[in-house]
Amino acid sequence: MKNRITMILKRSFKLVSLYLFGAICSVLLSSCASTHTKTAGTLAPDTQTYSDAVVQVYGARTKGTKKVLAVHTWISMKADGEAEYTSYEIIGWRLRRTGTALVERRGNPDRDWWGHQPELILDIRGKEAQRLIPQIKQAVANYPHKNNYHAWPGPNSNTFTAYIGRQVPDMGLDLPSTAIGKDYREISESVGFSASGSGVQASLWGLLGIAVGTEEGLEFNLLGLNFELDLLDLAIELPGFGRIGPSDAGPTNPEPSSPYSEQITADSPQRSEAHAAEKANIADRKED
């Protein structure tokens, strides 16, 4: 019996090792490719040509060894007629310096994160975005972990984004499996709505859990690593790899009277002021 258990453990260890090796190779290759495929400055509508409200959620690979498995996420928005975006995110080192990990910044919402290009997770525009913005701002103000930060298992930047999604379920936010920390919940709140608000979730500090919802599909969490089967979108999500299958991050609820702005590059004249502000805030690009 003992020999059989030992053999099972050895085989499991080999399988996990092979998977992690494959994940590391895949992420390193995709990271090199994504660094050369510039998306920063091209994903958000230009405020000079698009006046309607926008709500977007972004993610980008983190710095250092964590990038193999994890992304950093943030929320950006602008109300109808506003000339600049406001972004909210959690940055761990800011807690030690300012007493709060919650950061509010103005300027480019689709900036890179330590050289890693951003990916668009959620994009809502027009009247629906305008309706959601006050709710999102209230959820940001009520975030309970502003003064508490742990890279693993949380609360971290992804815990914050998932919290906003639960508080504002009409966003329909479905964070990727690489958003480690999104499943962190205090033991007193171990059962509740999933991050998208479309289902239910049970989680013990983000270390062990399960979620079922129309946005998430069927999702398992083990030690912060997420495995998701999305039957509605015919996709799967794996730790390190992220989503394999169709993406549903395209714009929703655009106004017919306000067509999407022409996507512009980070070097376009329209964004010169935003880039100047970005350089001024370069110190904020710290590992979360």
C-alpha atoms as an extended CHARMM CRD file, in Angstrom:
* protein
*
       288  EXT
         1         1  MET       CA              0.0000000000        0.0000000000        0.0000000000  PROA      1               0.0000000000
         2         2  LYS       CA              2.7810000000        2.3810000000        0.9440000000  PROA      2               0.0000000000
         3         3  ASN       CA              4.6520000000        1.6500000000       -2.2830000000  PROA      3               0.0000000000
         4         4  ARG       CA              1.4930000000        2.3170000000       -4.3180000000  PROA      4               0.0000000000
         5         5  ILE       CA              0.9370000000        5.6860000000       -2.6430000000  PROA      5               0.0000000000
         6         6  THR       CA              4.5870000000        6.5930000000       -3.2260000000  PROA      6               0.0000000000
         7         7  MET       CA              4.2680000000        5.6750000000       -6.9020000000  PROA      7               0.0000000000
         8         8  ILE       CA              1.1110000000        7.7810000000       -7.2750000000  PROA      8               0.0000000000
         9         9  LEU       CA              2.8100000000       10.7480000000       -5.6360000000  PROA      9               0.0000000000
        10        10  LYS       CA              5.8380000000       10.4190000000       -7.8970000000  PROA      10              0.0000000000
        11        11  ARG       CA              3.6660000000       10.3010000000      -10.9970000000  PROA      11              0.0000000000
        12        12  SER       CA              1.6640000000       13.3000000000       -9.8090000000  PROA      12              0.0000000000
        13        13  PHE       CA              4.8640000000       15.2190000000       -9.1580000000  PROA      13              0.0000000000
        14        14  LYS       CA              6.1260000000       14.4040000000      -12.6640000000  PROA      14              0.0000000000
        15        15  LEU       CA              2.8690000000       15.5470000000      -14.2330000000  PROA      15              0.0000000000
        16        16  VAL       CA              2.8740000000       18.8040000000      -12.2700000000  PROA      16              0.0000000000
        17        17  SER       CA              6.5360000000       19.3820000000      -13.1300000000  PROA      17              0.0000000000
        18        18  LEU       CA              5.8930000000       18.7970000000      -16.8390000000  PROA      18              0.0000000000
        19        19  TYR       CA              2.9130000000       21.1340000000      -16.7500000000  PROA      19              0.0000000000
        20        20  LEU       CA              4.8230000000       23.9080000000      -14.9910000000  PROA      20              0.0000000000
        21        21  PHE       CA              7.7460000000       23.4800000000      -17.3920000000  PROA      21              0.0000000000
        22        22  GLY       CA              5.3750000000       23.7810000000      -20.3440000000  PROA      22              0.0000000000
        23        23  ALA       CA              3.6540000000       26.7710000000      -18.7900000000  PROA      23              0.0000000000
        24        24  ILE       CA              6.9630000000       28.5330000000      -18.1540000000  PROA      24              0.0000000000
        25        25  CYS       CA              8.1650000000       27.9580000000      -21.7200000000  PROA      25              0.0000000000
        26        26  SER       CA              4.8430000000       29.0720000000      -23.1680000000  PROA      26              0.0000000000
        27        27  VAL       CA              4.6640000000       32.2370000000      -21.0790000000  PROA      27              0.0000000000
        28        28  LEU       CA              8.2720000000       33.1750000000      -21.8020000000  PROA      28              0.0000000000
        29        29  LEU       CA              7.6900000000       32.7980000000      -25.5350000000  PROA      29              0.0000000000
        30        30  SER       CA              4.3850000000       34.6830000000      -25.4520000000  PROA      30              0.0000000000
        31        31  SER       CA              5.9380000000       37.3450000000      -23.2320000000  PROA      31              0.0000000000
        32        32  CYS       CA              8.6570000000       37.9730000000      -25.8170000000  PROA      32              0.0000000000
        33        33  ALA       CA              6.0550000000       38.1550000000      -28.5510000000  PROA      33              0.0000000000
        34        34  SER       CA              3.7310000000       40.4360000000      -26.5920000000  PROA      34              0.0000000000
        35        35  THR       CA              6.5770000000       42.7900000000      -25.7560000000  PROA      35              0.0000000000
        36        36  HSD       CA              7.1840000000       43.2990000000      -29.4800000000  PROA      36              0.0000000000
        37        37  THR       CA              3.4590000000       43.5350000000      -30.2950000000  PROA      37              0.0000000000
        38        38  LYS       CA              2.7050000000       46.9860000000      -28.9670000000  PROA      38              0.0000000000
        39        39  THR       CA             -0.8030000000       47.4280000000      -27.5900000000  PROA      39              0.0000000000
        40        40  ALA       CA             -0.0740000000       50.2410000000      -25.1230000000  PROA      40              0.0000000000
        41        41  GLY       CA             -1.8600000000       53.3740000000      -26.2450000000  PROA      41              0.0000000000
        42        42  THR       CA             -4.0530000000       51.5920000000      -28.8080000000  PROA      42              0.0000000000
        43        43  LEU       CA             -6.8810000000       49.9900000000      -26.8080000000  PROA      43              0.0000000000
        44        44  ALA       CA             -8.7450000000       52.9470000000      -25.2850000000  PROA      44              0.0000000000
        45        45  PRO       CA            -10.8080000000       55.3960000000      -27.3700000000  PROA      45              0.0000000000
        46        46  ASP       CA             -9.1310000000       58.7570000000      -27.8150000000  PROA      46              0.0000000000
        47        47  THR       CA            -10.9970000000       61.3330000000      -25.7290000000  PROA      47              0.0000000000
        48        48  GLN       CA            -10.5380000000       63.9510000000      -28.4480000000  PROA      48              0.0000000000
        49        49  THR       CA            -12.6410000000       61.9580000000      -30.9230000000  PROA      49              0.0000000000
        50        50  TYR       CA            -14.8150000000       59.8510000000      -28.6070000000  PROA      50              0.0000000000
        51        51  SER       CA            -16.8440000000       61.7810000000      -26.0340000000  PROA      51              0.0000000000
        52        52  ASP       CA            -19.0810000000       59.0360000000      -24.6080000000  PROA      52              0.0000000000
        53        53  ALA       CA            -18.4760000000       57.2010000000      -21.3310000000  PROA      53              0.0000000000
        54        54  VAL       CA            -16.0370000000       54.2760000000      -21.2060000000  PROA      54              0.0000000000
        55        55  VAL       CA            -15.3790000000       51.5680000000      -18.5940000000  PROA      55              0.0000000000
        56        56  GLN       CA            -12.4610000000       49.2130000000      -19.2200000000  PROA      56              0.0000000000
        57        57  VAL       CA            -10.5500000000       46.5580000000      -17.3080000000  PROA      57              0.0000000000
        58        58  TYR       CA             -6.9570000000       45.7680000000      -18.2710000000  PROA      58              0.0000000000
        59        59  GLY       CA             -4.4040000000       43.1340000000      -17.3870000000  PROA      59              0.0000000000
        60        60  ALA       CA             -0.6790000000       42.7530000000      -18.0390000000  PROA      60              0.0000000000
        61        61  ARG       CA              1.9450000000       40.2670000000      -16.9350000000  PROA      61              0.0000000000
        62        62  THR       CA              3.6610000000       41.1680000000      -13.6850000000  PROA      62              0.0000000000
        63        63  LYS       CA              7.3460000000       41.8200000000      -13.1560000000  PROA      63              0.0000000000
        64        64  GLY       CA              9.9380000000       39.1750000000      -12.3220000000  PROA      64              0.0000000000
        65        65  THR       CA              9.2960000000       35.4720000000      -11.8300000000  PROA      65              0.0000000000
        66        66  LYS       CA              5.6120000000       36.0760000000      -11.0250000000  PROA      66              0.0000000000
        67        67  LYS       CA              4.9520000000       36.8020000000      -14.6980000000  PROA      67              0.0000000000
        68        68  VAL       CA              5.0890000000       33.0730000000      -15.3860000000  PROA      68              0.0000000000
        69        69  LEU       CA              1.7330000000       32.6270000000      -13.6580000000  PROA      69              0.0000000000
        70        70  ALA       CA              0.2020000000       36.0040000000      -12.8650000000  PROA      70              0.0000000000
        71        71  VAL       CA             -1.0900000000       39.2550000000      -14.3010000000  PROA      71              0.0000000000
        72        72  HSD       CA             -1.7020000000       42.6350000000      -12.7050000000  PROA      72              0.0000000000
        73        73  THR       CA             -5.1680000000       44.1130000000      -13.3690000000  PROA      73              0.0000000000
        74        74  TRP       CA             -6.6700000000       47.5820000000      -13.1030000000  PROA      74              0.0000000000
        75        75  ILE       CA             -9.8860000000       49.4750000000      -13.8750000000  PROA      75              0.0000000000
        76        76  SER       CA            -10.0890000000       52.5970000000      -16.0380000000  PROA      76              0.0000000000
        77        77  MET       CA            -13.0330000000       54.8490000000      -16.8480000000  PROA      77              0.0000000000
        78        78  LYS       CA            -14.1610000000       58.2180000000      -18.0860000000  PROA      78              0.0000000000
        79        79  ALA       CA            -17.6210000000       59.7350000000      -17.8140000000  PROA      79              0.0000000000
        80        80  ASP       CA            -19.5070000000       61.2550000000      -20.7200000000  PROA      80              0.0000000000
        81        81  GLY       CA            -17.6610000000       64.3680000000      -21.9350000000  PROA      81              0.0000000000
        82        82  GLU       CA            -14.5840000000       63.9340000000      -19.7250000000  PROA      82              0.0000000000
        83        83  ALA       CA            -11.2600000000       64.7450000000      -21.3680000000  PROA      83              0.0000000000
        84        84  GLU       CA             -9.1380000000       62.1690000000      -19.5180000000  PROA      84              0.0000000000
        85        85  TYR       CA             -9.3380000000       58.7100000000      -17.9930000000  PROA      85              0.0000000000
        86        86  THR       CA             -9.1450000000       57.8250000000      -14.3090000000  PROA      86              0.0000000000
        87        87  SER       CA             -7.6430000000       54.4630000000      -13.3800000000  PROA      87              0.0000000000
        88        88  TYR       CA             -7.7850000000       52.5800000000      -10.0860000000  PROA      88              0.0000000000
        89        89  GLU       CA             -5.4170000000       49.8290000000       -9.0300000000  PROA      89              0.0000000000
        90        90  ILE       CA             -3.6500000000       48.2580000000       -6.0780000000  PROA      90              0.0000000000
        91        91  ILE       CA              0.1480000000       48.6090000000       -5.8320000000  PROA      91              0.0000000000
        92        92  GLY       CA              1.7470000000       46.8380000000       -2.8890000000  PROA      92              0.0000000000
        93        93  TRP       CA              4.7530000000       49.0700000000       -2.2860000000  PROA      93              0.0000000000
        94        94  ARG       CA              2.5310000000       52.1520000000       -2.0780000000  PROA      94              0.0000000000
        95        95  LEU       CA              1.0890000000       50.7770000000        1.1480000000  PROA      95              0.0000000000
        96        96  ARG       CA              4.4540000000       51.1450000000        2.8710000000  PROA      96              0.0000000000
        97        97  ARG       CA              5.0170000000       54.6370000000        1.5010000000  PROA      97              0.0000000000
        98        98  THR       CA              1.5730000000       56.2530000000        1.7130000000  PROA      98              0.0000000000
        99        99  GLY       CA             -0.4070000000       54.0550000000        4.1050000000  PROA      99              0.0000000000
       100       100  THR       CA             -2.7450000000       52.7910000000        1.3700000000  PROA      100             0.0000000000
       101       101  ALA       CA             -2.2250000000       50.3950000000       -1.5220000000  PROA      101             0.0000000000
       102       102  LEU       CA             -5.0870000000       51.9410000000       -3.5060000000  PROA      102             0.0000000000
       103       103  VAL       CA             -3.8030000000       54.1750000000       -6.3030000000  PROA      103             0.0000000000
       104       104  GLU       CA             -5.8280000000       56.6140000000       -8.4060000000  PROA      104             0.0000000000
       105       105  ARG       CA             -4.0910000000       57.9380000000      -11.4900000000  PROA      105             0.0000000000
       106       106  ARG       CA             -4.9890000000       60.0680000000      -14.4920000000  PROA      106             0.0000000000
       107       107  GLY       CA             -3.8440000000       59.6820000000      -18.0750000000  PROA      107             0.0000000000
       108       108  ASN       CA             -3.3900000000       56.7210000000      -20.3550000000  PROA      108             0.0000000000
       109       109  PRO       CA             -5.4890000000       53.7650000000      -19.2120000000  PROA      109             0.0000000000
       110       110  ASP       CA             -3.8300000000       51.3340000000      -21.6380000000  PROA      110             0.0000000000
       111       111  ARG       CA             -0.2210000000       51.7740000000      -20.5430000000  PROA      111             0.0000000000
       112       112  ASP       CA              2.3130000000       48.9700000000      -20.3070000000  PROA      112             0.0000000000
       113       113  TRP       CA              3.2020000000       47.3870000000      -16.9770000000  PROA      113             0.0000000000
       114       114  TRP       CA              6.9570000000       46.9760000000      -16.5850000000  PROA      114             0.0000000000
       115       115  GLY       CA              7.3410000000       46.5890000000      -20.3280000000  PROA      115             0.0000000000
       116       116  HSD       CA              4.5480000000       44.0250000000      -20.6330000000  PROA      116             0.0000000000
       117       117  GLN       CA              1.8090000000       45.1080000000      -22.9920000000  PROA      117             0.0000000000
       118       118  PRO       CA             -1.7600000000       45.4380000000      -21.6870000000  PROA      118             0.0000000000
       119       119  GLU       CA             -4.6340000000       43.1870000000      -22.7000000000  PROA      119             0.0000000000
       120       120  LEU       CA             -8.2370000000       44.3280000000      -22.7260000000  PROA      120             0.0000000000
       121       121  ILE       CA            -10.3920000000       42.2160000000      -20.3850000000  PROA      121             0.0000000000
       122       122  LEU       CA            -13.6030000000       44.2620000000      -20.3680000000  PROA      122             0.0000000000
       123       123  ASP       CA            -14.8360000000       47.1520000000      -22.5230000000  PROA      123             0.0000000000
       124       124  ILE       CA            -18.1760000000       48.9020000000      -21.9300000000  PROA      124             0.0000000000
       125       125  ARG       CA            -19.1260000000       52.1430000000      -23.6710000000  PROA      125             0.0000000000
       126       126  GLY       CA            -21.9820000000       54.5920000000      -23.9980000000  PROA      126             0.0000000000
       127       127  LYS       CA            -25.0220000000       54.8600000000      -21.7510000000  PROA      127             0.0000000000
       128       128  GLU       CA            -24.3530000000       51.5800000000      -19.9670000000  PROA      128             0.0000000000
       129       129  ALA       CA            -20.8500000000       52.7320000000      -19.0050000000  PROA      129             0.0000000000
       130       130  GLN       CA            -22.2360000000       56.0670000000      -17.7840000000  PROA      130             0.0000000000
       131       131  ARG       CA            -24.7580000000       54.2200000000      -15.6220000000  PROA      131             0.0000000000
       132       132  LEU       CA            -22.0980000000       51.9680000000      -14.0940000000  PROA      132             0.0000000000
       133       133  ILE       CA            -19.4520000000       54.6000000000      -13.2930000000  PROA      133             0.0000000000
       134       134  PRO       CA            -21.0700000000       55.9260000000      -10.0520000000  PROA      134             0.0000000000
       135       135  GLN       CA            -21.4880000000       52.3450000000       -8.8120000000  PROA      135             0.0000000000
       136       136  ILE       CA            -17.8590000000       51.5310000000       -9.5900000000  PROA      136             0.0000000000
       137       137  LYS       CA            -16.6120000000       54.6510000000       -7.8100000000  PROA      137             0.0000000000
       138       138  GLN       CA            -18.6670000000       53.7460000000       -4.7500000000  PROA      138             0.0000000000
       139       139  ALA       CA            -17.2550000000       50.2080000000       -4.7910000000  PROA      139             0.0000000000
       140       140  VAL       CA            -13.7120000000       51.6090000000       -5.0300000000  PROA      140             0.0000000000
       141       141  ALA       CA            -14.3690000000       53.8120000000       -1.9970000000  PROA      141             0.0000000000
       142       142  ASN       CA            -15.7330000000       50.8140000000       -0.0600000000  PROA      142             0.0000000000
       143       143  TYR       CA            -12.8840000000       48.4120000000       -0.8710000000  PROA      143             0.0000000000
       144       144  PRO       CA            -12.0450000000       46.8390000000        2.5140000000  PROA      144             0.0000000000
       145       145  HSD       CA             -8.3850000000       45.9280000000        1.9220000000  PROA      145             0.0000000000
       146       146  LYS       CA             -6.8410000000       49.3100000000        1.1190000000  PROA      146             0.0000000000
       147       147  ASN       CA             -4.4900000000       48.9060000000        4.0760000000  PROA      147             0.0000000000
       148       148  ASN       CA             -3.7130000000       45.2210000000        3.6060000000  PROA      148             0.0000000000
       149       149  TYR       CA             -1.6200000000       43.6580000000        0.8630000000  PROA      149             0.0000000000
       150       150  HSD       CA             -0.1210000000       40.2310000000        0.1900000000  PROA      150             0.0000000000
       151       151  ALA       CA              1.0870000000       39.2040000000       -3.2610000000  PROA      151             0.0000000000
       152       152  TRP       CA             -0.0880000000       35.6340000000       -2.5660000000  PROA      152             0.0000000000
       153       153  PRO       CA             -2.7650000000       34.4630000000       -1.9650000000  PROA      153             0.0000000000
       154       154  GLY       CA             -4.1280000000       38.0070000000       -1.5260000000  PROA      154             0.0000000000
       155       155  PRO       CA             -5.4640000000       40.5450000000       -1.0680000000  PROA      155             0.0000000000
       156       156  ASN       CA             -3.6400000000       42.0320000000       -4.0560000000  PROA      156             0.0000000000
       157       157  SER       CA             -4.4310000000       43.9660000000       -7.2470000000  PROA      157             0.0000000000
       158       158  ASN       CA             -6.6110000000       41.1660000000       -8.6120000000  PROA      158             0.0000000000
       159       159  THR       CA             -8.5110000000       40.8800000000       -5.3270000000  PROA      159             0.0000000000
       160       160  PHE       CA             -9.4130000000       44.5310000000       -5.7700000000  PROA      160             0.0000000000
       161       161  THR       CA            -10.6190000000       44.1270000000       -9.3550000000  PROA      161             0.0000000000
       162       162  ALA       CA            -12.6650000000       41.0430000000       -8.4500000000  PROA      162             0.0000000000
       163       163  TYR       CA            -14.2210000000       42.9180000000       -5.5310000000  PROA      163             0.0000000000
       164       164  ILE       CA            -15.3820000000       45.6840000000       -7.8720000000  PROA      164             0.0000000000
       165       165  GLY       CA            -16.8860000000       43.0630000000      -10.1630000000  PROA      165             0.0000000000
       166       166  ARG       CA            -18.8500000000       41.4880000000       -7.3080000000  PROA      166             0.0000000000
       167       167  GLN       CA            -20.1040000000       44.8610000000       -6.0970000000  PROA      167             0.0000000000
       168       168  VAL       CA            -21.1480000000       45.9040000000       -9.6130000000  PROA      168             0.0000000000
       169       169  PRO       CA            -22.4480000000       42.6700000000      -11.1690000000  PROA      169             0.0000000000
       170       170  ASP       CA            -23.8210000000       44.4600000000      -14.2420000000  PROA      170             0.0000000000
       171       171  MET       CA            -20.2110000000       44.7940000000      -15.4110000000  PROA      171             0.0000000000
       172       172  GLY       CA            -20.2110000000       41.0620000000      -16.1500000000  PROA      172             0.0000000000
       173       173  LEU       CA            -16.5080000000       40.9320000000      -15.2950000000  PROA      173             0.0000000000
       174       174  ASP       CA            -14.7900000000       37.6080000000      -15.9880000000  PROA      174             0.0000000000
       175       175  LEU       CA            -11.1620000000       37.8300000000      -14.8590000000  PROA      175             0.0000000000
       176       176  PRO       CA             -8.6500000000       35.4210000000      -16.4410000000  PROA      176             0.0000000000
       177       177  SER       CA             -7.1960000000       32.4190000000      -14.6380000000  PROA      177             0.0000000000
       178       178  THR       CA             -3.8860000000       34.2890000000      -14.5010000000  PROA      178             0.0000000000
       179       179  ALA       CA             -5.3970000000       36.9360000000      -12.1930000000  PROA      179             0.0000000000
       180       180  ILE       CA             -4.0690000000       35.1900000000       -9.0930000000  PROA      180             0.0000000000
       181       181  GLY       CA             -5.6610000000       36.6570000000       -5.9730000000  PROA      181             0.0000000000
       182       182  LYS       CA             -9.0850000000       37.2170000000       -7.5380000000  PROA      182             0.0000000000
       183       183  ASP       CA            -10.5130000000       34.3740000000       -5.4690000000  PROA      183             0.0000000000
       184       184  TYR       CA             -9.2480000000       35.6960000000       -2.1300000000  PROA      184             0.0000000000
       185       185  ARG       CA            -12.0640000000       35.9790000000        0.3870000000  PROA      185             0.0000000000
       186       186  GLU       CA            -12.0390000000       36.3930000000        4.1520000000  PROA      186             0.0000000000
       187       187  ILE       CA            -13.2050000000       33.3010000000        6.0250000000  PROA      187             0.0000000000
       188       188  SER       CA            -16.3060000000       35.1820000000        7.2100000000  PROA      188             0.0000000000
       189       189  GLU       CA            -17.2350000000       35.7310000000        3.5470000000  PROA      189             0.0000000000
       190       190  SER       CA            -16.0460000000       32.4290000000        2.1140000000  PROA      190             0.0000000000
       191       191  VAL       CA            -19.3150000000       31.8880000000        0.2230000000  PROA      191             0.0000000000
       192       192  GLY       CA            -20.9340000000       34.5080000000       -1.9840000000  PROA      192             0.0000000000
       193       193  PHE       CA            -21.2480000000       35.8430000000       -5.5100000000  PROA      193             0.0000000000
       194       194  SER       CA            -18.5210000000       35.1620000000       -8.0560000000  PROA      194             0.0000000000
       195       195  ALA       CA            -16.4340000000       38.0330000000       -9.4440000000  PROA      195             0.0000000000
       196       196  SER       CA            -18.7500000000       38.4170000000      -12.4360000000  PROA      196             0.0000000000
       197       197  GLY       CA            -21.8530000000       38.5360000000      -10.2380000000  PROA      197             0.0000000000
       198       198  SER       CA            -23.3580000000       35.8990000000      -12.5220000000  PROA      198             0.0000000000
       199       199  GLY       CA            -22.7660000000       32.9210000000      -10.2420000000  PROA      199             0.0000000000
       200       200  VAL       CA            -21.6880000000       31.7080000000       -6.8280000000  PROA      200             0.0000000000
       201       201  GLN       CA            -18.2950000000       31.0410000000       -5.3120000000  PROA      201             0.0000000000
       202       202  ALA       CA            -16.8750000000       29.2400000000       -2.2940000000  PROA      202             0.0000000000
       203       203  SER       CA            -13.2620000000       30.0190000000       -1.4270000000  PROA      203             0.0000000000
       204       204  LEU       CA            -10.9600000000       29.6350000000        1.5770000000  PROA      204             0.0000000000
       205       205  TRP       CA             -8.5820000000       32.6200000000        1.4670000000  PROA      205             0.0000000000
       206       206  GLY       CA             -8.1420000000       32.0470000000       -2.2710000000  PROA      206             0.0000000000
       207       207  LEU       CA             -6.2630000000       28.7980000000       -1.6290000000  PROA      207             0.0000000000
       208       208  LEU       CA             -9.0510000000       26.3060000000       -2.2800000000  PROA      208             0.0000000000
       209       209  GLY       CA            -12.3510000000       26.9900000000       -3.9470000000  PROA      209             0.0000000000
       210       210  ILE       CA            -14.9060000000       26.5300000000       -6.6720000000  PROA      210             0.0000000000
       211       211  ALA       CA            -17.0580000000       28.9380000000       -8.6980000000  PROA      211             0.0000000000
       212       212  VAL       CA            -19.9810000000       28.3910000000      -11.0460000000  PROA      212             0.0000000000
       213       213  GLY       CA            -21.5000000000       31.1430000000      -13.1880000000  PROA      213             0.0000000000
       214       214  THR       CA            -22.6070000000       32.0770000000      -16.6620000000  PROA      214             0.0000000000
       215       215  GLU       CA            -19.4710000000       34.2050000000      -17.1500000000  PROA      215             0.0000000000
       216       216  GLU       CA            -16.9480000000       32.0150000000      -15.3110000000  PROA      216             0.0000000000
       217       217  GLY       CA            -18.3300000000       28.6510000000      -16.3640000000  PROA      217             0.0000000000
       218       218  LEU       CA            -17.0270000000       25.9890000000      -13.9790000000  PROA      218             0.0000000000
       219       219  GLU       CA            -13.8950000000       27.1020000000      -12.1860000000  PROA      219             0.0000000000
       220       220  PHE       CA            -11.6420000000       25.3220000000       -9.6860000000  PROA      220             0.0000000000
       221       221  ASN       CA             -9.0030000000       27.0110000000       -7.5550000000  PROA      221             0.0000000000
       222       222  LEU       CA             -6.1030000000       25.1920000000       -5.9210000000  PROA      222             0.0000000000
       223       223  LEU       CA             -3.4380000000       27.2200000000       -4.1020000000  PROA      223             0.0000000000
       224       224  GLY       CA             -4.4200000000       30.2630000000       -6.1400000000  PROA      224             0.0000000000
       225       225  LEU       CA             -4.1130000000       28.4430000000       -9.4890000000  PROA      225             0.0000000000
       226       226  ASN       CA             -7.2930000000       28.4790000000      -11.5630000000  PROA      226             0.0000000000
       227       227  PHE       CA             -8.7000000000       25.8960000000      -13.9410000000  PROA      227             0.0000000000
       228       228  GLU       CA            -11.8070000000       26.9880000000      -15.8430000000  PROA      228             0.0000000000
       229       229  LEU       CA            -14.1580000000       25.2940000000      -18.2890000000  PROA      229             0.0000000000
       230       230  ASP       CA            -16.3380000000       27.8330000000      -20.1090000000  PROA      230             0.0000000000
       231       231  LEU       CA            -18.9740000000       25.8520000000      -21.9810000000  PROA      231             0.0000000000
       232       232  LEU       CA            -20.9160000000       28.8940000000      -23.1950000000  PROA      232             0.0000000000
       233       233  ASP       CA            -17.8900000000       30.4180000000      -24.9420000000  PROA      233             0.0000000000
       234       234  LEU       CA            -16.2660000000       27.0760000000      -25.8160000000  PROA      234             0.0000000000
       235       235  ALA       CA            -13.0440000000       28.0120000000      -24.0470000000  PROA      235             0.0000000000
       236       236  ILE       CA            -10.8180000000       26.7920000000      -21.2500000000  PROA      236             0.0000000000
       237       237  GLU       CA             -8.4630000000       28.6670000000      -18.9390000000  PROA      237             0.0000000000
       238       238  LEU       CA             -5.3320000000       27.1960000000      -17.4110000000  PROA      238             0.0000000000
       239       239  PRO       CA             -2.7810000000       28.4710000000      -14.8660000000  PROA      239             0.0000000000
       240       240  GLY       CA              0.0030000000       30.3720000000      -16.5770000000  PROA      240             0.0000000000
       241       241  PHE       CA             -1.4570000000       29.9450000000      -20.0640000000  PROA      241             0.0000000000
       242       242  GLY       CA             -4.6350000000       31.9260000000      -19.5040000000  PROA      242             0.0000000000
       243       243  ARG       CA             -7.5470000000       31.6630000000      -21.9160000000  PROA      243             0.0000000000
       244       244  ILE       CA             -7.5510000000       29.1660000000      -24.7810000000  PROA      244             0.0000000000
       245       245  GLY       CA            -10.4990000000       29.8550000000      -27.0430000000  PROA      245             0.0000000000
       246       246  PRO       CA            -12.6700000000       32.8080000000      -28.1530000000  PROA      246             0.0000000000
       247       247  SER       CA            -12.3710000000       36.0950000000      -26.2580000000  PROA      247             0.0000000000
       248       248  ASP       CA            -15.4320000000       38.1580000000      -25.3300000000  PROA      248             0.0000000000
       249       249  ALA       CA            -13.6020000000       41.3940000000      -24.4270000000  PROA      249             0.0000000000
       250       250  GLY       CA            -14.9360000000       43.4740000000      -27.3220000000  PROA      250             0.0000000000
       251       251  PRO       CA            -16.7840000000       46.7580000000      -26.7830000000  PROA      251             0.0000000000
       252       252  THR       CA            -20.3740000000       46.5210000000      -25.5330000000  PROA      252             0.0000000000
       253       253  ASN       CA            -23.2110000000       49.0250000000      -25.6960000000  PROA      253             0.0000000000
       254       254  PRO       CA            -21.6350000000       51.5820000000      -28.0440000000  PROA      254             0.0000000000
       255       255  GLU       CA            -23.7490000000       54.5770000000      -28.9480000000  PROA      255             0.0000000000
       256       256  PRO       CA            -24.7810000000       54.6860000000      -32.6230000000  PROA      256             0.0000000000
       257       257  SER       CA            -24.2690000000       58.4440000000      -32.6170000000  PROA      257             0.0000000000
       258       258  SER       CA            -20.6920000000       58.0500000000      -31.3860000000  PROA      258             0.0000000000
       259       259  PRO       CA            -18.7480000000       55.4970000000      -33.4490000000  PROA      259             0.0000000000
       260       260  TYR       CA            -15.6200000000       53.9640000000      -32.0340000000  PROA      260             0.0000000000
       261       261  SER       CA            -12.7120000000       56.2780000000      -32.2800000000  PROA      261             0.0000000000
       262       262  GLU       CA            -10.0090000000       55.3900000000      -34.7300000000  PROA      262             0.0000000000
       263       263  GLN       CA             -7.4020000000       53.4080000000      -32.8100000000  PROA      263             0.0000000000
       264       264  ILE       CA             -4.1990000000       55.3970000000      -32.5670000000  PROA      264             0.0000000000
       265       265  THR       CA             -0.6570000000       54.5020000000      -31.6800000000  PROA      265             0.0000000000
       266       266  ALA       CA              1.2010000000       55.5490000000      -28.5910000000  PROA      266             0.0000000000
       267       267  ASP       CA              3.2490000000       57.9610000000      -30.7300000000  PROA      267             0.0000000000
       268       268  SER       CA              0.2610000000       59.8890000000      -32.0940000000  PROA      268             0.0000000000
       269       269  PRO       CA              0.0360000000       63.6510000000      -31.4020000000  PROA      269             0.0000000000
       270       270  GLN       CA             -3.3210000000       63.2480000000      -29.6470000000  PROA      270             0.0000000000
       271       271  ARG       CA             -1.6390000000       61.4090000000      -26.7920000000  PROA      271             0.0000000000
       272       272  SER       CA              1.3990000000       63.5870000000      -26.2630000000  PROA      272             0.0000000000
       273       273  GLU       CA              0.0310000000       65.2030000000      -23.1040000000  PROA      273             0.0000000000
       274       274  ALA       CA             -1.0210000000       61.8560000000      -21.6710000000  PROA      274             0.0000000000
       275       275  HSD       CA              2.4310000000       60.4320000000      -22.2980000000  PROA      275             0.0000000000
       276       276  ALA       CA              4.0340000000       63.4120000000      -20.5820000000  PROA      276             0.0000000000
       277       277  ALA       CA              1.8780000000       62.7220000000      -17.5390000000  PROA      277             0.0000000000
       278       278  GLU       CA              2.8150000000       59.0620000000      -17.7770000000  PROA      278             0.0000000000
       279       279  LYS       CA              6.5020000000       59.8680000000      -17.6050000000  PROA      279             0.0000000000
       280       280  ALA       CA              5.8490000000       61.9900000000      -14.5290000000  PROA      280             0.0000000000
       281       281  ASN       CA              4.2160000000       58.9880000000      -12.8850000000  PROA      281             0.0000000000
       282       282  ILE       CA              6.8690000000       56.4630000000      -13.9450000000  PROA      282             0.0000000000
       283       283  ALA       CA              7.6910000000       55.7360000000      -10.3150000000  PROA      283             0.0000000000
       284       284  ASP       CA              4.2800000000       54.1170000000       -9.9290000000  PROA      284             0.0000000000
       285       285  ARG       CA              5.3070000000       51.2800000000      -12.1990000000  PROA      285             0.0000000000
       286       286  LYS       CA              6.4360000000       49.0840000000       -9.3950000000  PROA      286             0.0000000000
       287       287  GLU       CA              5.9130000000       45.3930000000       -8.9320000000  PROA      287             0.0000000000
       288       288  ASP       CA              2.6140000000       44.7190000000       -7.2010000000  PROA      288             0.0000000000
